[in-house]
PDB file of C-alpha atoms in Angstrom:
ATOM      1  CA  GLY N   7      -5.090  -0.418   5.656  1.00 59.00           C
ATOM      2  CA  ALA N   8      -2.863   0.375   2.685  1.00 75.00           C
ATOM      3  CA  VAL N   9      -5.136  -0.593  -0.094  1.00 86.00           C
ATOM      4  CA  VAL N  10      -4.549   0.488  -3.808  1.00 90.00           C
ATOM      5  CA  SER N  11      -7.155   0.022  -6.445  1.00 92.00           C
ATOM      6  CA  GLN N  12      -6.619  -0.189 -10.161  1.00 94.00           C
ATOM      7  CA  HIS N  13      -9.014   0.435 -13.063  1.00 94.00           C
ATOM      8  CA  PRO N  14      -9.732  -1.248 -15.253  1.00 93.00           C
ATOM      9  CA  SER N  15      -8.505  -4.724 -14.566  1.00 91.00           C
ATOM     10  CA  TRP N  16      -8.405  -5.618 -18.248  1.00 92.00           C
ATOM     11  CA  VAL N  17      -8.754  -3.786 -21.534  1.00 94.00           C
ATOM     12  CA  ILE N  18      -8.737  -4.839 -25.144  1.00 94.00           C
ATOM     13  CA  CYS N  19      -8.158  -2.173 -27.679  1.00 94.00           C
ATOM     14  CA  LYS N  20      -7.564  -1.492 -31.295  1.00 95.00           C
ATOM     15  CA  SER N  21      -3.876  -0.515 -32.326  1.00 95.00           C
ATOM     16  CA  GLY N  22      -3.568   3.283 -32.597  1.00 95.00           C
ATOM     17  CA  THR N  23      -6.053   3.988 -29.742  1.00 96.00           C
ATOM     18  CA  SER N  24      -5.215   5.392 -26.327  1.00 96.00           C
ATOM     19  CA  VAL N  25      -5.942   3.665 -23.121  1.00 97.00           C
ATOM     20  CA  LYS N  26      -6.054   5.273 -19.591  1.00 97.00           C
ATOM     21  CA  ILE N  27      -5.299   3.401 -16.346  1.00 97.00           C
ATOM     22  CA  GLU N  28      -6.080   4.701 -12.894  1.00 96.00           C
ATOM     23  CA  CYS N  29      -4.326   3.949  -9.705  1.00 95.00           C
ATOM     24  CA  ARG N  30      -5.776   5.046  -6.485  1.00 94.00           C
ATOM     25  CA  SER N  31      -4.593   4.747  -2.960  1.00 91.00           C
ATOM     26  CA  LEU N  32      -8.035   4.179  -0.893  1.00 89.00           C
ATOM     27  CA  ASP N  33      -7.027   4.680   2.595  1.00 84.00           C
ATOM     28  CA  PHE N  34      -3.900   6.505   2.704  1.00 84.00           C
ATOM     29  CA  GLN N  35      -2.079   9.573   1.055  1.00 85.00           C
ATOM     30  CA  ALA N  36       0.683   8.515  -1.337  1.00 85.00           C
ATOM     31  CA  THR N  37       2.917  11.332  -2.267  1.00 81.00           C
ATOM     32  CA  THR N  38       4.856   8.724  -4.470  1.00 88.00           C
ATOM     33  CA  MET N  39       3.276   6.128  -6.854  1.00 92.00           C
ATOM     34  CA  PHE N  40       5.232   3.615  -9.225  1.00 92.00           C
ATOM     35  CA  TRP N  41       4.282   2.375 -12.553  1.00 95.00           C
ATOM     36  CA  TYR N  42       5.592  -0.995 -13.586  1.00 93.00           C
ATOM     37  CA  ARG N  43       5.050  -3.213 -16.568  1.00 93.00           C
ATOM     38  CA  GLN N  44       5.513  -6.910 -16.406  1.00 88.00           C
ATOM     39  CA  PHE N  45       5.643  -9.272 -19.575  1.00 86.00           C
ATOM     40  CA  PRO N  46       4.881 -12.894 -19.148  1.00 80.00           C
ATOM     41  CA  LYS N  47       7.313 -14.904 -16.897  1.00 74.00           C
ATOM     42  CA  GLN N  48       9.449 -11.943 -16.581  1.00 78.00           C
ATOM     43  CA  SER N  49      10.179  -9.689 -13.403  1.00 78.00           C
ATOM     44  CA  LEU N  50       8.648  -6.260 -12.840  1.00 84.00           C
ATOM     45  CA  MET N  51      10.050  -3.418 -14.882  1.00 88.00           C
ATOM     46  CA  LEU N  52       9.920  -0.144 -13.223  1.00 90.00           C
ATOM     47  CA  MET N  53       8.634   2.357 -15.891  1.00 94.00           C
ATOM     48  CA  ALA N  54       8.488   5.731 -14.058  1.00 93.00           C
ATOM     49  CA  THR N  55       8.168   7.223 -10.520  1.00 91.00           C
ATOM     50  CA  SER N  56       5.267   9.608 -10.203  1.00 89.00           C
ATOM     51  CA  ASN N  57       5.312  12.438  -7.449  1.00 85.00           C
ATOM     52  CA  GLU N  58       2.157  14.330  -6.660  1.00 82.00           C
ATOM     53  CA  GLY N  59       2.223  17.627  -8.435  1.00 80.00           C
ATOM     54  CA  SER N  60       5.241  17.235 -10.262  1.00 82.00           C
ATOM     55  CA  LYS N  61       6.528  15.634 -13.361  1.00 86.00           C
ATOM     56  CA  ALA N  62       7.006  11.888 -13.681  1.00 91.00           C
ATOM     57  CA  THR N  63      10.691  10.432 -13.674  1.00 92.00           C
ATOM     58  CA  TYR N  64      10.839   7.845 -16.400  1.00 94.00           C
ATOM     59  CA  GLU N  65      13.309   5.115 -16.486  1.00 91.00           C
ATOM     60  CA  GLN N  66      15.719   4.686 -19.412  1.00 90.00           C
ATOM     61  CA  GLY N  67      14.268   3.425 -22.323  1.00 92.00           C
ATOM     62  CA  VAL N  68      10.755   4.421 -21.382  1.00 94.00           C
ATOM     63  CA  GLU N  69       9.082   6.909 -23.781  1.00 93.00           C
ATOM     64  CA  LYS N  70       7.592   9.722 -21.870  1.00 92.00           C
ATOM     65  CA  ASP N  71       5.328  10.813 -24.783  1.00 94.00           C
ATOM     66  CA  LYS N  72       3.924   7.437 -25.354  1.00 95.00           C
ATOM     67  CA  PHE N  73       3.254   6.650 -21.483  1.00 96.00           C
ATOM     68  CA  LEU N  74       1.728   9.864 -20.128  1.00 95.00           C
ATOM     69  CA  ILE N  75       1.604   9.902 -16.282  1.00 94.00           C
ATOM     70  CA  ASN N  76      -0.364  12.456 -14.306  1.00 90.00           C
ATOM     71  CA  HIS N  77      -0.193  12.239 -10.465  1.00 88.00           C
ATOM     72  CA  ALA N  78      -2.842  15.032  -9.902  1.00 82.00           C
ATOM     73  CA  SER N  79      -3.794  14.050  -6.233  1.00 88.00           C
ATOM     74  CA  LEU N  80      -2.451  12.442  -3.262  1.00 87.00           C
ATOM     75  CA  THR N  81      -4.522   9.492  -3.945  1.00 91.00           C
ATOM     76  CA  LEU N  82      -4.742   9.228  -7.676  1.00 92.00           C
ATOM     77  CA  SER N  83      -2.162   8.600 -10.490  1.00 93.00           C
ATOM     78  CA  THR N  84      -3.115   7.873 -14.189  1.00 95.00           C
ATOM     79  CA  LEU N  85      -1.307   6.159 -16.899  1.00 96.00           C
ATOM     80  CA  THR N  86      -2.196   6.688 -20.251  1.00 97.00           C
ATOM     81  CA  VAL N  87      -0.742   4.539 -23.084  1.00 97.00           C
ATOM     82  CA  THR N  88      -0.845   6.743 -26.282  1.00 96.00           C
ATOM     83  CA  SER N  89      -1.299   5.087 -29.747  1.00 95.00           C
ATOM     84  CA  ALA N  90      -1.093   1.648 -28.450  1.00 96.00           C
ATOM     85  CA  HIS N  91       0.334  -1.242 -30.393  1.00 95.00           C
ATOM     86  CA  PRO N  92       0.474  -4.861 -29.979  1.00 95.00           C
ATOM     87  CA  GLU N  93       3.938  -4.676 -28.294  1.00 94.00           C
ATOM     88  CA  ASP N  94       2.347  -2.660 -25.692  1.00 95.00           C
ATOM     89  CA  SER N  95       0.185  -5.642 -24.412  1.00 95.00           C
ATOM     90  CA  SER N  96       1.362  -6.326 -21.037  1.00 94.00           C
ATOM     91  CA  PHE N  97       0.458  -6.387 -17.479  1.00 93.00           C
ATOM     92  CA  TYR N  98       0.485  -2.805 -15.870  1.00 94.00           C
ATOM     93  CA  ILE N  99       0.789  -2.690 -12.194  1.00 93.00           C
ATOM     94  CA  CYS N 100       0.873   0.486  -9.928  1.00 93.00           C
ATOM     95  CA  SER N 101       2.170   1.012  -6.566  1.00 92.00           C
ATOM     96  CA  ALA N 102       1.752   3.510  -3.920  1.00 90.00           C
ATOM     97  CA  ARG N 103       4.113   4.170  -1.269  1.00 83.00           C
ATOM     98  CA  SER N 104       2.882   4.578   2.312  1.00 69.00           C
ATOM     99  CA  GLU N 105       4.762   6.805   4.547  1.00 64.00           C
ATOM    100  CA  THR N 106       2.373   6.514   7.450  1.00 55.00           C
ATOM    101  CA  SER N 107       2.385   2.815   7.682  1.00 49.00           C
ATOM    102  CA  GLY N 108       4.723   1.228  10.306  1.00 47.00           C
ATOM    103  CA  THR N 109       6.941   0.107   7.650  1.00 48.00           C
ATOM    104  CA  THR N 110       8.879   2.756   6.150  1.00 54.00           C
ATOM    105  CA  ASP N 111       8.681   2.946   2.509  1.00 61.00           C
ATOM    106  CA  THR N 112       6.674  -0.150   2.042  1.00 74.00           C
ATOM    107  CA  GLN N 113       5.166  -0.266  -1.624  1.00 79.00           C
ATOM    108  CA  TYR N 114       1.584  -1.649  -1.863  1.00 86.00           C
ATOM    109  CA  PHE N 115       0.411  -2.725  -5.204  1.00 88.00           C
ATOM    110  CA  GLY N 116      -2.609  -2.287  -7.227  1.00 90.00           C
ATOM    111  CA  PRO N 117      -4.187  -5.516  -8.552  1.00 89.00           C
ATOM    112  CA  GLY N 118      -2.943  -4.774 -12.029  1.00 91.00           C
ATOM    113  CA  THR N 119      -4.230  -4.145 -15.507  1.00 93.00           C
ATOM    114  CA  ARG N 120      -4.031  -6.528 -18.453  1.00 93.00           C
ATOM    115  CA  LEU N 121      -3.653  -4.628 -21.616  1.00 95.00           C
ATOM    116  CA  THR N 122      -4.192  -6.477 -24.724  1.00 94.00           C
ATOM    117  CA  VAL N 123      -3.887  -4.418 -27.977  1.00 95.00           C
ATOM    118  CA  LEU N 124      -5.101  -6.147 -31.162  1.00 94.00           C
TER     119      LEU N 124
ATOM    120  CA  GLY K  11      26.129  -1.984 -10.597  1.00 75.00           C
ATOM    121  CA  GLN K  12      23.262  -3.028  -8.443  1.00 83.00           C
ATOM    122  CA  ASN K  13      22.136  -6.626  -8.674  1.00 89.00           C
ATOM    123  CA  ILE K  14      19.664  -9.051  -6.777  1.00 94.00           C
ATOM    124  CA  ASP K  15      20.137 -12.848  -7.191  1.00 95.00           C
ATOM    125  CA  GLN K  16      17.827 -15.318  -6.131  1.00 96.00           C
ATOM    126  CA  PRO K  17      17.120 -19.047  -7.677  1.00 96.00           C
ATOM    127  CA  THR K  18      14.759 -19.267 -10.516  1.00 94.00           C
ATOM    128  CA  GLU K  19      12.655 -22.116  -9.389  1.00 96.00           C
ATOM    129  CA  MET K  20      12.294 -24.275  -6.269  1.00 97.00           C
ATOM    130  CA  THR K  21      10.085 -27.308  -5.665  1.00 97.00           C
ATOM    131  CA  ALA K  22       9.085 -28.380  -2.131  1.00 97.00           C
ATOM    132  CA  THR K  23       6.447 -30.643  -0.835  1.00 97.00           C
ATOM    133  CA  GLU K  24       3.097 -29.773   0.959  1.00 97.00           C
ATOM    134  CA  GLY K  25       3.883 -29.708   4.814  1.00 97.00           C
ATOM    135  CA  ALA K  26       7.455 -29.100   4.453  1.00 97.00           C
ATOM    136  CA  ILE K  27       9.729 -26.085   4.901  1.00 97.00           C
ATOM    137  CA  VAL K  28      11.561 -24.179   2.250  1.00 98.00           C
ATOM    138  CA  GLN K  29      14.070 -21.546   2.179  1.00 98.00           C
ATOM    139  CA  ILE K  30      14.437 -19.057  -0.468  1.00 98.00           C
ATOM    140  CA  ASN K  31      17.721 -17.219  -0.555  1.00 98.00           C
ATOM    141  CA  CYS K  32      18.416 -13.806  -2.012  1.00 98.00           C
ATOM    142  CA  THR K  33      21.733 -11.836  -2.353  1.00 97.00           C
ATOM    143  CA  TYR K  34      22.069  -8.288  -3.219  1.00 96.00           C
ATOM    144  CA  GLN K  35      24.474  -5.554  -4.111  1.00 95.00           C
ATOM    145  CA  THR K  36      23.247  -2.214  -4.187  1.00 92.00           C
ATOM    146  CA  SER K  37      24.241   1.545  -4.128  1.00 89.00           C
ATOM    147  CA  GLY K  38      23.567   1.952  -0.264  1.00 90.00           C
ATOM    148  CA  PHE K  39      20.753   0.134   1.333  1.00 91.00           C
ATOM    149  CA  ASN K  40      17.571   0.940   3.245  1.00 86.00           C
ATOM    150  CA  GLY K  41      15.945  -2.290   3.594  1.00 90.00           C
ATOM    151  CA  LEU K  42      14.833  -5.766   2.041  1.00 93.00           C
ATOM    152  CA  PHE K  43      11.475  -6.500   0.928  1.00 92.00           C
ATOM    153  CA  TRP K  44       9.710  -9.829  -0.038  1.00 94.00           C
ATOM    154  CA  TYR K  45       6.924 -10.088  -1.991  1.00 93.00           C
ATOM    155  CA  GLN K  46       4.677 -12.795  -3.201  1.00 95.00           C
ATOM    156  CA  GLN K  47       3.022 -12.888  -6.498  1.00 91.00           C
ATOM    157  CA  HIS K  48       0.485 -15.545  -7.896  1.00 91.00           C
ATOM    158  CA  ALA K  49       0.385 -16.096 -11.497  1.00 86.00           C
ATOM    159  CA  GLY K  50      -1.647 -13.155 -13.272  1.00 82.00           C
ATOM    160  CA  GLU K  51      -1.772 -11.092 -10.257  1.00 86.00           C
ATOM    161  CA  ALA K  52      -0.017  -8.237  -8.694  1.00 86.00           C
ATOM    162  CA  PRO K  53       2.657  -8.684  -5.855  1.00 88.00           C
ATOM    163  CA  THR K  54       1.540  -8.550  -2.205  1.00 89.00           C
ATOM    164  CA  PHE K  55       3.834  -7.422   0.535  1.00 87.00           C
ATOM    165  CA  LEU K  56       5.320 -10.340   2.899  1.00 92.00           C
ATOM    166  CA  SER K  57       7.962  -8.688   4.843  1.00 91.00           C
ATOM    167  CA  TYR K  58      10.554  -5.799   5.356  1.00 89.00           C
ATOM    168  CA  ASN K  59      13.942  -6.068   7.074  1.00 91.00           C
ATOM    169  CA  VAL K  60      16.312  -3.261   7.514  1.00 89.00           C
ATOM    170  CA  LEU K  61      18.145  -4.497  10.783  1.00 91.00           C
ATOM    171  CA  ASP K  62      19.998  -7.769  10.918  1.00 95.00           C
ATOM    172  CA  GLY K  63      18.311 -10.830  12.256  1.00 96.00           C
ATOM    173  CA  LEU K  64      15.037 -12.789  11.904  1.00 96.00           C
ATOM    174  CA  GLU K  65      11.611 -11.436  11.614  1.00 92.00           C
ATOM    175  CA  GLU K  66       8.820 -13.864  12.248  1.00 93.00           C
ATOM    176  CA  LYS K  67       5.223 -13.447  10.938  1.00 88.00           C
ATOM    177  CA  GLY K  68       3.048 -16.463  11.134  1.00 93.00           C
ATOM    178  CA  ARG K  69       4.141 -19.282   8.784  1.00 96.00           C
ATOM    179  CA  PHE K  70       6.665 -16.841   7.073  1.00 96.00           C
ATOM    180  CA  SER K  71       9.916 -15.667   8.402  1.00 97.00           C
ATOM    181  CA  SER K  72      12.494 -13.210   6.855  1.00 97.00           C
ATOM    182  CA  PHE K  73      15.997 -13.041   7.609  1.00 97.00           C
ATOM    183  CA  LEU K  74      18.527 -10.322   7.027  1.00 97.00           C
ATOM    184  CA  SER K  75      22.431 -10.071   7.189  1.00 97.00           C
ATOM    185  CA  ARG K  76      23.695  -6.672   6.083  1.00 95.00           C
ATOM    186  CA  SER K  77      27.295  -7.645   6.338  1.00 95.00           C
ATOM    187  CA  LYS K  78      26.833 -10.471   3.941  1.00 96.00           C
ATOM    188  CA  GLY K  79      24.420  -8.844   1.650  1.00 96.00           C
ATOM    189  CA  TYR K  80      22.178 -11.851   2.179  1.00 97.00           C
ATOM    190  CA  SER K  81      18.468 -12.417   2.891  1.00 98.00           C
ATOM    191  CA  TYR K  82      16.092 -15.383   2.848  1.00 98.00           C
ATOM    192  CA  LEU K  83      12.529 -16.124   3.244  1.00 98.00           C
ATOM    193  CA  LEU K  84      11.561 -19.201   5.272  1.00 98.00           C
ATOM    194  CA  LEU K  85       7.970 -20.759   4.633  1.00 97.00           C
ATOM    195  CA  LYS K  86       6.965 -23.347   7.124  1.00 97.00           C
ATOM    196  CA  GLU K  87       4.217 -25.794   7.160  1.00 97.00           C
ATOM    197  CA  LEU K  88       3.739 -25.502   3.140  1.00 97.00           C
ATOM    198  CA  GLN K  89       0.251 -25.253   1.745  1.00 97.00           C
ATOM    199  CA  MET K  90      -0.636 -25.758  -1.898  1.00 97.00           C
ATOM    200  CA  LYS K  91      -1.589 -22.049  -2.011  1.00 96.00           C
ATOM    201  CA  ASP K  92       1.893 -21.135  -1.469  1.00 97.00           C
ATOM    202  CA  SER K  93       2.643 -21.761  -4.974  1.00 97.00           C
ATOM    203  CA  ALA K  94       3.716 -18.553  -6.123  1.00 96.00           C
ATOM    204  CA  SER K  95       6.661 -16.318  -7.192  1.00 95.00           C
ATOM    205  CA  TYR K  96       8.490 -14.921  -4.450  1.00 97.00           C
ATOM    206  CA  LEU K  97      10.253 -11.514  -5.144  1.00 95.00           C
ATOM    207  CA  CYS K  98      13.134 -10.139  -3.240  1.00 95.00           C
ATOM    208  CA  ALA K  99      13.848  -6.338  -3.574  1.00 92.00           C
ATOM    209  CA  ALA K 100      16.327  -4.172  -2.069  1.00 92.00           C
ATOM    210  CA  LEU K 101      15.740  -0.317  -1.202  1.00 86.00           C
ATOM    211  CA  ASP K 102      18.871   1.401  -2.495  1.00 84.00           C
ATOM    212  CA  SER K 103      20.306   4.769  -1.214  1.00 83.00           C
ATOM    213  CA  ASN K 104      17.859   6.956  -3.484  1.00 76.00           C
ATOM    214  CA  TYR K 105      14.959   4.722  -1.943  1.00 73.00           C
ATOM    215  CA  GLN K 106      14.321   3.071  -5.142  1.00 78.00           C
ATOM    216  CA  LEU K 107      13.409  -0.667  -5.155  1.00 83.00           C
ATOM    217  CA  ILE K 108      15.823  -2.877  -7.131  1.00 87.00           C
ATOM    218  CA  TRP K 109      13.966  -6.078  -7.910  1.00 89.00           C
ATOM    219  CA  GLY K 110      15.270  -9.695  -8.368  1.00 91.00           C
ATOM    220  CA  ALA K 111      13.826 -11.662 -11.106  1.00 89.00           C
ATOM    221  CA  GLY K 112      11.744 -13.733  -8.705  1.00 93.00           C
ATOM    222  CA  THR K 113      11.644 -17.374  -7.410  1.00 96.00           C
ATOM    223  CA  LYS K 114       8.920 -19.793  -8.648  1.00 95.00           C
ATOM    224  CA  LEU K 115       7.851 -22.002  -5.820  1.00 97.00           C
ATOM    225  CA  ILE K 116       6.173 -25.105  -6.984  1.00 97.00           C
ATOM    226  CA  ILE K 117       4.469 -27.206  -4.192  1.00 97.00           C
ATOM    227  CA  LYS K 118       3.810 -30.662  -4.644  1.00 95.00           C
ATOM    228  CA  PRO K 119       1.482 -32.987  -2.770  1.00 94.00           C
TER     229      PRO K 119
END
């Protein structure tokens, strides 16, 4: 149980284009989803916390107009990187908090999306 | 401020035992997580401790001391596939995860 999928696994795009990444909880309902970014050899950096049906809460330094988050249902959250630039190239990982598992507040991670902006 | 400290890198031998330590300072505390992350992959959940003591799960065990703000992950009978980064994360009073930078574990034959 507690499987999180992410699509696409990797994407290459031209500078200036927008990229949408989907995060789905497959076998549980996730009222809260998290979006992280990880640069090579660095730790996870929380970008935003997404609650179903409400606006996402962004961490300091993360541009909410550039990284659009939509948590439309209890099983789906999307991250859209608008007008992507090479410095946005990174590993984007979503996680979903399962409140029905035996472990309170465990976050289960999607497999990640590797974004390369040319 | 909130802070998680863990060693940057450790090396161990296949078949041996290794202990990865983690100390934390958070605003409130609602538990301590350990995740495993292989290079190029997302983290996978290993353990969660909220009460003091040792939780054993197969070859992996996790220990917590709330009074000392200290946890460790113990890996027994090390296998080459255990080579990965091990992330310690503490859940603060707002139920936000505070992440450590990770410990890169290198297993040698």
